[in-house]
Amino acid sequence: MTALGAPSVVSSETDLRGLADTAQRALEADVVVILELTAGGEPAIVSTVGLGAEQRERLEPALVALAGALVAGEPLDLPSLQGCGTPGVAGLCDRGYASALGAARCIAKGRGAAVVAVGRQPGGLENPELTEVFALQAATALDRPFRRRSGSMTDRLESLAALDQLVLSATTLEQLSAALTELIAPLFGAASTGITVWDDQRQVLRLLVGSFGSDEAEDAFWPVSAQDVRSHSARVFTTGRSYFSNDVFSDPGFADGFGERFAVRRVLSVPLVLAGQVIGVLHLVDKEDEFTTDDLDRAEALSTKIAAVVELARAHVRLRTQRRLEEVLSDAAVALASGESAQSSLVPAFAELGRSAEASLLALISRDDEPILWRRGDVLAETERNVLAEAATMPGVRAYVVGPQFGDPTGWAVFHAPVHLGAQRLGTLVALRAWAAPFNVEERHAVVRLANLAALARATERYQQQRAELARLHERQRIAEDLHDDVAQLLFAAQLSLDSALERDGVDGEVVGGIAQARGLLVRGDTAIRTVINRLSGPPASDLARRLASAVARVEDACSQAIHLEMPADAVLAAKGLGGLLTDALVELAQHAAMSAAAQEGPCRITVRLARLETHSLVLTIEDDGVGRSRRDTRDLTAVRQVLRANGGTLRIRTEPTGTSLVIATVPVQG
């Protein structure tokens, strides 16, 4: 798809409607007329914008007279037509026009073109320096049928068969740019080449990476609007007409600083047309001697071939990038499932997505954990700080673009994708691009997929932590049982033996004292061992999270039923402030409800979930899918309800229309 005003089809060499349309927008004129100049003949109108057939017929004598005057003199810039003696001006005044611009350029032997732009308001038209630029483009196009074609190019085109192989071998656009320079530039004696392509999704013209030998970062900061009248690339693209200059620093057609940016002096630019559609612009720069119209013809002869190569290569690179991104995301998912950390698993995916989406920063801002960051290139510290703070405080999907401004000449674009695990928001994945072009649909979709993968990473980490905690609790219980079965029993047996020794007759008093002392030490040792056993057999009374994990493990072992346990870090931290009675009540509730659900007939999915609400409340939910209820335990929970109520909490038990049963306890916590 071409930009607004760019020709989708160049129907003939003398069809200059696209050029006239662009000139009308650039000069902000009511009427633009292009006239053909021929040696010894009268100027003839070839294209108009803003005139009907009848108006054109009435104005033609005045326009022809004005074009003739332009050939003989300097370009015209007339803010007011009143009192001007230039031929044809009086006729424009009679038709209600008040200002005019005009310029003529001849190619050879009097052949060329004139461009006349007129407005109905006095005060002058905009960008008058571009009138000569449009006249030169028109003259070049009209002169082409008369120019001698280069016969040597037919033989040299055979050497361009390498372009077909280039499409298959280039794995990056930078490689494509370098290969095009190697193949095309020597045909013209040029130092380098560049390709500007139309980005339909971002609606800008972009240089291919590696154009003019520039690096990737420099190319990323050179988007050009198709409506930018200062840019010669935009004018060639929208008009579909070639242009060249042998001194860009003095040429008004290069007001965008093209020459300074890429350190070039001579530039020849031709549109790349594929299937009648303009897809970009080919630039040849810094020929050893001056560019000529013969060079223009030869470049236009190659443009269709190059356009096909560029479009096919871009498609191949895009497909390779998408395939690589799929592989990276798959590898990250496998790594997460294998137990690797979120940091080591996600950073490669961040880097691959960042490069493919031309992002400068990707960051996972979590509510509970340290952020994961990936950077490329230079990002203003203030911009990064503001965007990250925004991601931390403003949940939800957000996308916006900030244009160039003081202190940041390129602007930036941002896309925020929330990271959710079920109904719980874990954080935000933010993508920042250090230039003002929005993230397109494909890029946003990739960021959302990465956000889902980040949610999986957080869930996997928490699952691993919970399993490790359960394993630790099981090990503590095993050690406690071993101490009870072995050491405690041995100490108890030793006490019995000493008691028996003390009861014997005839034992010396000194021996009795030693036995009594040894028995006292055994009693103290037995007390210490049993204290250790009690500590190992259960977590501290006030540690709700660990006690819930232990209770869930006991139910799983007793009923051979898997139970899903969810305890986010913020909820675990908030639970540490609960009192002992309240903690006991919640643990009893969880164990009772889970055991009751697990005792049902038929399969059942059970979830125990601890969550903290923004209303300074802690919620314990025991949920099961409601399959079978004939064996459900109906034991009274009055005691638990009284404890909750005494501490400002509530207990609700309900069944959803879907059959899901919920036991929900809510207690206040300190902010």
XYZ file of C-alpha atoms in Angstrom:
671
model
C 0.000 0.000 0.000
C 1.317 3.416 -0.901
C 1.078 6.597 1.106
C -1.652 9.149 0.533
C -0.813 11.020 -2.646
C 1.842 8.542 -3.862
C 1.121 7.024 -7.275
C 0.053 3.417 -7.043
C 0.554 3.087 -10.798
C 2.928 4.998 -13.086
C 0.913 4.612 -16.261
C 3.216 6.441 -18.676
C 6.345 8.543 -18.812
C 4.300 11.721 -19.334
C 1.673 11.066 -16.653
C 2.621 13.751 -14.131
C -0.569 13.888 -12.047
C 1.232 12.462 -9.006
C 3.926 15.119 -9.324
C 1.319 17.877 -9.616
C -0.570 16.564 -6.551
C 2.599 16.540 -4.463
C 3.554 20.027 -5.620
C 0.102 21.336 -4.685
C 0.454 19.972 -1.131
C 4.052 21.150 -0.717
C 3.386 24.667 -2.031
C -0.096 24.875 -0.462
C -1.452 26.230 -3.739
C -4.994 26.292 -5.074
C -3.826 25.383 -8.572
C -0.680 23.706 -9.922
C -0.001 23.438 -13.652
C 2.850 21.551 -15.348
C 3.723 22.635 -18.887
C 6.011 20.921 -21.363
C 8.625 23.059 -23.111
C 9.819 22.077 -26.582
C 12.528 23.588 -28.771
C 10.973 26.315 -30.905
C 7.417 25.453 -29.842
C 4.823 26.976 -27.573
C 4.541 25.598 -24.013
C 1.806 22.971 -23.667
C -0.110 22.011 -20.534
C 0.427 18.329 -19.629
C -1.028 18.139 -16.107
C -3.144 20.282 -13.789
C -4.486 20.059 -10.254
C -7.282 22.294 -8.985
C -8.724 23.217 -12.384
C -11.776 21.936 -14.169
C -11.805 21.529 -17.945
C -13.550 24.854 -18.521
C -11.270 26.744 -16.102
C -8.218 25.208 -17.715
C -9.328 26.400 -21.136
C -9.858 29.961 -19.897
C -6.522 30.130 -18.057
C -4.422 28.431 -20.718
C -3.326 31.607 -22.568
C -2.167 33.241 -19.326
C -0.343 30.090 -18.172
C 1.399 29.600 -21.514
C 2.517 33.241 -21.500
C 3.820 32.927 -17.949
C 5.717 29.714 -18.808
C 7.346 31.452 -21.755
C 8.454 34.269 -19.462
C 9.935 31.737 -17.026
C 12.090 30.215 -19.748
C 13.548 33.603 -20.574
C 14.023 34.804 -16.997
C 14.408 33.834 -13.350
C 11.947 31.830 -11.219
C 8.985 33.863 -10.010
C 7.890 34.310 -6.387
C 4.997 36.771 -6.426
C 3.247 37.286 -3.059
C 0.913 39.696 -4.857
C -0.003 39.777 -8.540
C -1.341 43.317 -8.444
C 0.723 45.710 -10.562
C 3.095 42.989 -11.804
C 4.051 43.349 -15.468
C 5.128 39.752 -16.093
C 3.334 38.265 -19.138
C 0.278 36.246 -18.171
C -0.073 37.710 -14.679
C -2.891 40.025 -15.687
C -4.891 37.062 -16.952
C -4.477 35.303 -13.577
C -5.642 38.434 -11.754
C -8.723 38.603 -13.939
C -9.648 35.078 -12.851
C -9.386 35.915 -9.134
C -5.898 34.688 -8.300
C -3.712 36.812 -6.037
C -0.274 35.079 -5.696
C 1.923 32.837 -7.803
C 5.105 30.778 -7.946
C 6.818 29.595 -11.096
C 10.010 27.927 -12.322
C 11.249 26.326 -15.547
C 14.044 23.819 -16.147
C 15.395 22.768 -19.545
C 17.272 19.513 -20.096
C 18.633 19.944 -23.642
C 17.951 22.029 -26.775
C 15.094 23.902 -25.183
C 13.273 20.777 -23.974
C 12.083 20.892 -20.396
C 9.160 21.750 -18.148
C 7.651 24.650 -16.260
C 5.686 24.473 -12.999
C 3.234 27.256 -12.154
C 1.417 27.390 -8.802
C -1.188 30.038 -8.003
C -3.268 30.936 -4.965
C -6.382 32.966 -4.393
C -5.050 34.693 -1.277
C -2.298 37.362 -1.379
C 0.792 36.967 0.779
C 2.705 34.282 -1.070
C 2.689 30.479 -1.194
C 4.674 28.093 1.004
C 8.105 26.555 0.280
C 8.863 28.599 -2.866
C 12.370 27.082 -3.089
C 10.795 23.728 -4.037
C 9.285 25.084 -7.260
C 12.539 24.551 -9.131
C 12.830 21.048 -7.681
C 9.419 20.075 -9.066
C 10.281 21.700 -12.399
C 13.448 19.609 -12.657
C 11.544 16.398 -11.836
C 8.950 17.230 -14.486
C 11.602 18.113 -17.078
C 13.478 14.883 -16.425
C 10.318 12.809 -16.862
C 9.224 14.621 -20.055
C 12.669 14.408 -21.607
C 13.038 10.663 -21.121
C 11.421 9.609 -24.456
C 14.038 11.729 -26.289
C 17.056 10.436 -24.416
C 19.356 7.873 -25.969
C 19.185 4.553 -24.136
C 22.423 2.916 -23.089
C 22.979 -0.241 -25.126
C 25.724 -1.525 -22.854
C 23.310 -2.003 -19.974
C 21.730 -5.055 -21.630
C 25.002 -6.937 -21.381
C 25.689 -5.743 -17.880
C 22.266 -6.824 -16.612
C 23.442 -10.421 -16.895
C 25.814 -9.788 -14.004
C 22.781 -8.958 -11.844
C 21.642 -12.583 -11.871
C 23.518 -12.718 -8.588
C 20.644 -10.729 -7.078
C 18.422 -13.814 -7.214
C 20.940 -15.763 -5.181
C 21.298 -12.783 -2.863
C 17.651 -13.050 -1.851
C 18.187 -16.607 -0.644
C 21.539 -16.023 1.039
C 20.957 -12.715 2.881
C 19.851 -13.463 6.432
C 19.684 -9.817 7.527
C 18.748 -6.548 5.855
C 22.245 -5.277 6.582
C 23.674 -8.091 4.462
C 21.204 -7.218 1.705
C 22.249 -3.551 1.757
C 25.940 -4.431 1.614
C 25.399 -6.848 -1.280
C 23.350 -4.294 -3.243
C 26.138 -1.764 -2.831
C 28.676 -4.332 -4.034
C 26.604 -5.244 -7.113
C 24.943 -1.956 -8.117
C 27.346 0.824 -7.158
C 30.168 -0.252 -9.569
C 27.762 -0.091 -12.525
C 27.473 3.657 -11.955
C 30.847 4.423 -10.432
C 29.023 5.312 -7.196
C 30.568 5.019 -3.761
C 27.520 3.472 -2.099
C 23.808 2.793 -2.338
C 20.837 3.088 -0.043
C 17.282 1.775 -0.074
C 14.340 3.629 1.437
C 11.241 1.419 1.820
C 7.664 2.172 2.758
C 6.576 0.759 6.130
C 2.852 0.345 5.676
C 2.081 -0.396 9.330
C 3.999 2.572 10.712
C 3.157 4.790 7.719
C 6.727 6.056 7.293
C 9.625 5.649 4.891
C 12.546 3.777 6.453
C 16.110 3.188 5.363
C 17.122 -0.445 5.154
C 19.638 -1.316 7.820
C 23.141 -0.809 6.415
C 22.201 1.739 3.767
C 25.161 4.026 2.952
C 27.215 1.857 5.287
C 25.433 3.219 8.368
C 24.858 1.075 11.425
C 21.554 -0.255 12.733
C 21.043 2.409 15.402
C 21.482 5.267 12.933
C 18.958 3.752 10.521
C 16.412 3.286 13.294
C 16.370 7.041 13.936
C 15.678 8.053 10.324
C 11.944 7.537 9.668
C 10.496 9.940 7.076
C 6.870 10.865 6.658
C 5.615 10.542 3.085
C 4.150 14.022 3.486
C 7.466 15.634 4.501
C 8.014 18.277 1.796
C 11.623 18.810 2.940
C 12.614 15.236 2.132
C 13.691 14.366 -1.395
C 12.993 10.682 -0.572
C 9.378 11.512 0.232
C 8.980 13.539 -2.969
C 10.429 10.802 -5.189
C 8.208 8.261 -3.443
C 4.955 10.237 -3.593
C 5.460 11.551 -7.145
C 6.879 8.321 -8.550
C 9.447 10.485 -10.398
C 13.233 10.350 -10.217
C 15.524 13.139 -9.048
C 19.252 13.735 -8.895
C 21.574 16.436 -7.651
C 25.324 16.888 -7.895
C 25.479 19.273 -4.922
C 22.958 18.416 -2.224
C 24.274 21.100 0.126
C 23.119 23.891 -2.180
C 20.053 22.095 -3.544
C 16.768 23.245 -1.924
C 15.364 19.775 -2.528
C 17.543 18.387 0.303
C 16.369 20.600 3.146
C 16.064 17.553 5.448
C 19.820 17.423 6.075
C 20.274 14.219 4.077
C 23.735 15.191 2.862
C 25.011 16.143 6.308
C 23.636 13.043 7.981
C 25.188 10.537 5.595
C 28.173 12.641 4.485
C 27.302 12.508 0.763
C 27.407 15.211 -1.909
C 25.972 13.695 -5.091
C 22.693 11.739 -4.987
C 20.587 10.061 -7.645
C 17.225 8.682 -6.482
C 14.716 6.610 -8.471
C 11.399 5.109 -7.327
C 11.202 1.356 -6.831
C 8.062 0.181 -8.586
C 6.757 -3.371 -8.147
C 3.603 -4.534 -9.933
C 2.668 -0.908 -10.612
C 3.073 0.044 -6.943
C 5.763 2.324 -5.519
C 7.377 0.466 -2.604
C 10.427 2.657 -1.956
C 13.363 4.594 -3.371
C 16.823 3.541 -4.584
C 19.626 6.026 -3.841
C 23.040 6.086 -5.559
C 25.523 8.424 -3.927
C 28.859 10.079 -4.632
C 29.669 9.076 -8.181
C 33.270 9.930 -9.102
C 32.070 12.497 -11.624
C 28.652 14.092 -11.941
C 25.412 12.129 -12.339
C 23.732 12.547 -15.736
C 20.371 11.776 -17.290
C 21.987 8.670 -18.793
C 22.634 7.424 -15.252
C 19.009 8.158 -14.483
C 17.829 5.998 -17.394
C 20.070 3.117 -16.404
C 18.978 3.264 -12.769
C 15.316 3.308 -13.761
C 15.939 0.272 -15.977
C 17.199 -1.594 -12.900
C 14.594 -0.332 -10.454
C 11.965 -3.007 -11.087
C 14.510 -5.793 -10.623
C 15.836 -4.233 -7.442
C 12.314 -3.630 -6.124
C 11.502 -7.327 -6.521
C 14.734 -8.337 -4.791
C 14.171 -5.952 -1.875
C 10.560 -6.984 -1.334
C 11.344 -10.701 -1.467
C 14.370 -10.319 0.805
C 12.330 -8.341 3.335
C 9.715 -11.090 3.370
C 12.394 -13.749 3.895
C 14.047 -11.807 6.711
C 10.666 -11.200 8.347
C 9.803 -14.916 8.207
C 13.224 -15.869 9.562
C 12.810 -13.407 12.410
C 9.361 -14.740 13.275
C 10.642 -18.317 13.199
C 13.584 -17.384 15.396
C 11.269 -15.652 17.855
C 9.049 -18.748 18.000
C 12.110 -20.878 18.723
C 13.313 -18.530 21.451
C 9.911 -18.418 23.154
C 9.658 -22.217 22.970
C 13.168 -22.610 24.378
C 12.309 -20.227 27.209
C 9.167 -22.217 28.057
C 11.167 -25.463 28.117
C 13.840 -23.857 30.283
C 11.201 -22.668 32.733
C 9.665 -26.119 32.883
C 13.152 -27.509 33.573
C 13.495 -25.346 36.647
C 15.696 -22.509 35.364
C 15.183 -19.061 36.849
C 13.017 -16.421 35.209
C 16.072 -14.213 34.717
C 18.103 -16.781 32.774
C 15.075 -18.012 30.805
C 13.499 -14.699 29.812
C 16.514 -12.500 28.999
C 17.302 -14.334 25.685
C 13.658 -13.950 24.660
C 13.780 -10.256 25.628
C 16.861 -9.755 23.457
C 15.396 -11.536 20.422
C 12.068 -9.716 20.622
C 13.808 -6.391 21.236
C 15.921 -6.739 18.105
C 13.047 -7.914 15.895
C 10.710 -5.149 17.132
C 13.468 -2.486 16.970
C 12.922 -1.766 20.661
C 15.435 0.068 22.803
C 14.248 -1.286 26.150
C 12.211 -4.247 27.378
C 11.469 -4.446 31.083
C 9.389 -6.727 33.286
C 8.250 -4.619 36.245
C 6.964 -6.946 38.970
C 4.952 -6.039 42.047
C 6.996 -8.358 44.267
C 10.315 -9.130 42.567
C 13.239 -7.238 41.099
C 12.702 -5.988 37.496
C 14.181 -7.845 34.540
C 15.708 -5.375 32.032
C 17.109 -5.580 28.514
C 18.560 -2.487 26.816
C 19.970 -1.696 23.403
C 21.345 1.622 22.204
C 20.985 4.928 23.963
C 17.839 5.707 25.925
C 17.549 8.994 27.771
C 17.742 8.287 31.492
C 14.788 10.538 32.265
C 12.637 8.885 29.607
C 13.493 5.401 30.891
C 12.835 6.407 34.491
C 9.426 7.895 33.653
C 8.344 4.924 31.541
C 9.347 2.378 34.200
C 7.601 4.352 36.940
C 4.518 4.513 34.759
C 4.579 0.735 34.253
C 4.775 0.191 38.008
C 1.844 2.459 38.880
C -0.544 2.203 35.914
C -1.818 -1.322 35.224
C -3.500 -2.268 31.989
C -2.721 -2.172 28.283
C -1.359 1.196 27.146
C 0.242 2.368 23.904
C 1.298 5.860 22.911
C 3.837 7.824 20.891
C 5.652 11.007 21.936
C 6.992 13.092 19.070
C 10.391 14.816 18.918
C 10.826 17.527 21.498
C 13.475 19.610 23.210
C 16.150 17.345 24.662
C 14.983 14.332 22.668
C 15.004 14.966 18.898
C 13.723 11.474 18.009
C 10.806 11.075 20.446
C 9.755 7.646 21.665
C 7.010 5.010 21.555
C 5.768 2.833 24.422
C 3.635 -0.293 24.744
C 2.574 -1.723 28.135
C 1.267 -5.304 28.428
C 0.003 -6.411 31.870
C 1.282 -9.728 33.232
C -1.592 -11.724 34.716
C -1.732 -15.121 36.369
C -5.415 -15.927 36.383
C -7.149 -12.960 37.978
C -3.987 -11.830 39.765
C -1.853 -9.068 38.254
C 1.837 -9.837 38.692
C 3.266 -6.773 36.964
C 3.734 -5.112 33.579
C 5.924 -5.830 30.567
C 6.927 -2.539 28.937
C 8.526 -2.054 25.518
C 10.191 1.276 24.707
C 11.345 2.394 21.262
C 13.679 5.398 21.177
C 12.042 7.012 18.171
C 8.504 8.161 17.469
C 7.012 5.208 15.565
C 4.240 3.107 17.157
C 4.571 -0.617 17.746
C 2.582 -2.392 15.049
C 0.034 -5.171 15.546
C 2.534 -8.008 15.099
C 4.980 -6.431 17.549
C 2.262 -5.883 20.138
C 1.123 -9.472 19.762
C 4.685 -10.664 20.371
C 4.991 -8.484 23.499
C 1.707 -9.902 24.850
C 2.964 -13.442 24.240
C 6.156 -12.610 26.102
C 4.054 -11.199 28.958
C 2.188 -14.515 29.135
C 5.518 -16.316 29.215
C 6.646 -14.023 32.046
C 3.495 -14.963 33.970
C 4.369 -18.618 33.427
C 7.887 -17.920 34.698
C 6.598 -16.326 37.891
C 4.098 -19.149 38.421
C 6.793 -21.772 37.869
C 9.155 -20.079 40.297
C 6.485 -19.910 42.965
C 5.534 -23.515 42.343
C 9.167 -24.544 42.737
C 9.423 -22.516 45.939
C 6.273 -24.090 47.315
C 7.440 -27.581 46.402
C 10.787 -26.860 48.051
C 8.980 -25.627 51.147
C 6.825 -28.762 51.229
C 9.901 -30.931 50.775
C 11.570 -29.112 53.658
C 8.528 -29.629 55.854
C 8.439 -33.339 54.969
C 12.128 -33.628 55.812
C 11.628 -31.881 59.129
C 8.785 -34.243 59.912
C 10.905 -37.261 58.986
C 13.759 -36.090 61.203
C 11.321 -35.500 64.055
C 9.876 -38.990 63.662
C 13.341 -40.531 63.516
C 14.359 -38.700 66.681
C 11.172 -39.814 68.389
C 11.472 -43.413 67.282
C 15.190 -43.819 67.924
C 16.876 -41.283 70.172
C 13.905 -40.461 72.427
C 13.082 -44.137 72.937
C 16.715 -44.931 73.726
C 16.845 -42.149 76.298
C 13.615 -43.374 77.832
C 14.972 -46.930 77.989
C 18.141 -45.639 79.644
C 16.037 -43.895 82.270
C 14.175 -47.128 83.020
C 17.475 -48.971 83.370
C 18.800 -46.427 85.838
C 15.538 -46.536 87.794
C 15.915 -50.285 88.056
C 19.500 -49.885 89.273
C 18.404 -47.475 91.968
C 15.790 -49.934 93.247
C 18.315 -52.715 93.878
C 19.354 -53.483 97.448
C 22.893 -53.090 98.627
C 23.882 -50.361 96.209
C 26.575 -48.115 97.616
C 25.429 -44.601 98.499
C 28.105 -43.001 96.367
C 27.008 -45.133 93.388
C 23.396 -44.181 94.015
C 24.363 -40.524 93.832
C 26.149 -41.045 90.520
C 23.212 -42.994 89.072
C 20.797 -40.280 90.191
C 22.952 -37.613 88.571
C 23.175 -39.631 85.332
C 19.392 -40.114 85.385
C 18.937 -36.344 85.770
C 21.127 -35.720 82.745
C 19.096 -38.250 80.743
C 15.868 -36.523 81.730
C 17.269 -33.172 80.639
C 18.458 -34.721 77.364
C 15.052 -36.302 76.801
C 13.374 -32.946 77.406
C 15.711 -31.234 74.918
C 15.121 -33.926 72.288
C 11.345 -33.686 72.649
C 11.554 -29.893 72.354
C 13.444 -30.317 69.086
C 10.881 -32.884 67.923
C 8.031 -30.478 68.617
C 9.774 -27.687 66.736
C 10.557 -29.890 63.744
C 7.132 -31.449 63.508
C 5.396 -28.170 62.706
C 6.093 -24.572 61.691
C 5.774 -21.682 64.157
C 2.206 -21.008 65.233
C 2.209 -17.533 63.673
C 3.578 -18.579 60.236
C 0.347 -18.976 58.269
C 1.987 -19.662 54.911
C 4.169 -22.521 56.142
C 1.349 -24.000 58.204
C -0.998 -23.866 55.225
C 1.611 -25.624 53.095
C 2.022 -28.296 55.797
C -1.744 -28.750 56.148
C -2.170 -29.082 52.375
C 0.621 -31.658 52.288
C -1.079 -33.702 55.004
C -4.379 -33.694 53.104
C -2.589 -34.692 49.869
C -0.918 -37.620 51.632
C -4.065 -38.713 53.447
C -6.405 -38.557 50.457
C -4.002 -39.122 47.539
C -5.442 -35.948 46.028
C -3.355 -33.203 44.369
C -4.172 -29.730 45.708
C -3.178 -26.504 43.962
C -1.723 -23.994 46.441
C -1.366 -20.297 45.543
C 0.415 -17.943 47.963
C 1.828 -14.757 46.340
C 4.730 -13.066 48.079
C 2.700 -10.020 49.164
C 0.094 -12.248 50.823
C 2.769 -14.317 52.605
C 4.345 -11.133 53.945
C 1.003 -9.739 55.128
C 0.113 -13.037 56.879
C 3.144 -12.756 59.163
C 1.332 -10.072 61.143
C -1.619 -12.315 62.122
C -2.054 -13.472 65.690
C -1.807 -17.080 66.854
C -5.558 -17.708 67.372
C -6.443 -16.240 63.984
C -3.697 -18.265 62.274
C -4.940 -21.448 64.001
C -8.477 -20.765 62.809
C -7.442 -20.210 59.193
C -5.275 -23.345 59.117
C -8.105 -25.392 60.635
C -10.536 -23.965 58.070
C -8.218 -24.751 55.147
C -7.529 -28.291 56.326
C -11.196 -28.994 57.040
C -12.453 -27.603 53.711
C -9.720 -29.304 51.677
C -10.266 -32.619 53.436
C -14.013 -32.341 52.924
C -13.566 -31.634 49.198
C -11.007 -34.430 48.771
C -13.366 -36.943 50.437
C -15.996 -36.512 47.713
C -16.956 -39.317 45.414
C -15.529 -38.822 41.949
C -12.715 -36.590 40.676
C -12.290 -33.106 42.123
C -9.935 -30.185 41.508
C -9.081 -28.337 44.716
C -7.371 -24.951 45.005
C -6.237 -23.265 48.223
C -5.520 -19.609 47.545
C -4.162 -16.917 49.862
C -4.357 -13.368 48.483
C -3.962 -9.821 49.705
C -6.467 -7.183 48.621
C -5.790 -3.486 48.164
C -8.415 -2.858 50.885
C -5.887 -4.076 53.503
C -7.532 -7.480 53.755
C -6.236 -11.039 53.537
C -8.466 -13.590 51.807
C -8.195 -17.373 52.157
C -10.218 -19.227 49.516
C -10.730 -22.996 49.285
C -12.301 -23.842 45.935
C -13.376 -27.149 44.403
C -15.149 -27.864 41.146
C -18.167 -29.490 42.798
C -18.030 -32.976 41.250
C -19.971 -35.266 43.670
C -21.253 -34.229 47.084
C -22.644 -37.372 48.693
C -19.737 -37.658 51.153
C -19.170 -33.973 51.829
C -18.299 -33.297 55.491
C -20.847 -31.007 57.160
C -19.012 -30.554 60.456
C -19.923 -27.282 62.177
C -17.470 -24.393 61.712
C -18.970 -22.260 64.473
C -15.733 -22.042 66.450
C -13.754 -20.872 63.388
C -16.455 -18.353 62.516
C -16.414 -16.917 66.054
C -12.634 -16.464 65.995
C -12.800 -14.699 62.627
C -15.634 -12.454 63.753
C -13.835 -11.565 66.980
C -10.872 -10.379 64.895
C -12.933 -8.360 62.398
C -13.089 -11.113 59.771
C -15.868 -12.940 57.906
C -16.566 -16.463 56.669
C -18.693 -17.201 53.604
C -19.612 -20.560 52.081
C -21.383 -20.632 48.751
C -21.939 -22.706 45.611
C -21.684 -21.110 42.157
C -24.209 -21.877 39.365
C -21.430 -23.821 37.631
C -21.229 -26.190 40.615
C -18.005 -24.768 42.045
C -17.960 -24.631 45.856
C -16.198 -21.777 47.625
C -15.165 -21.337 51.243
C -13.944 -17.745 51.693
C -12.427 -16.277 54.851
C -11.522 -12.580 54.955
C -9.473 -10.966 57.743
C -8.029 -7.457 58.074
C -4.273 -6.934 58.004
C -2.084 -3.954 58.710
C -1.278 -1.749 55.694
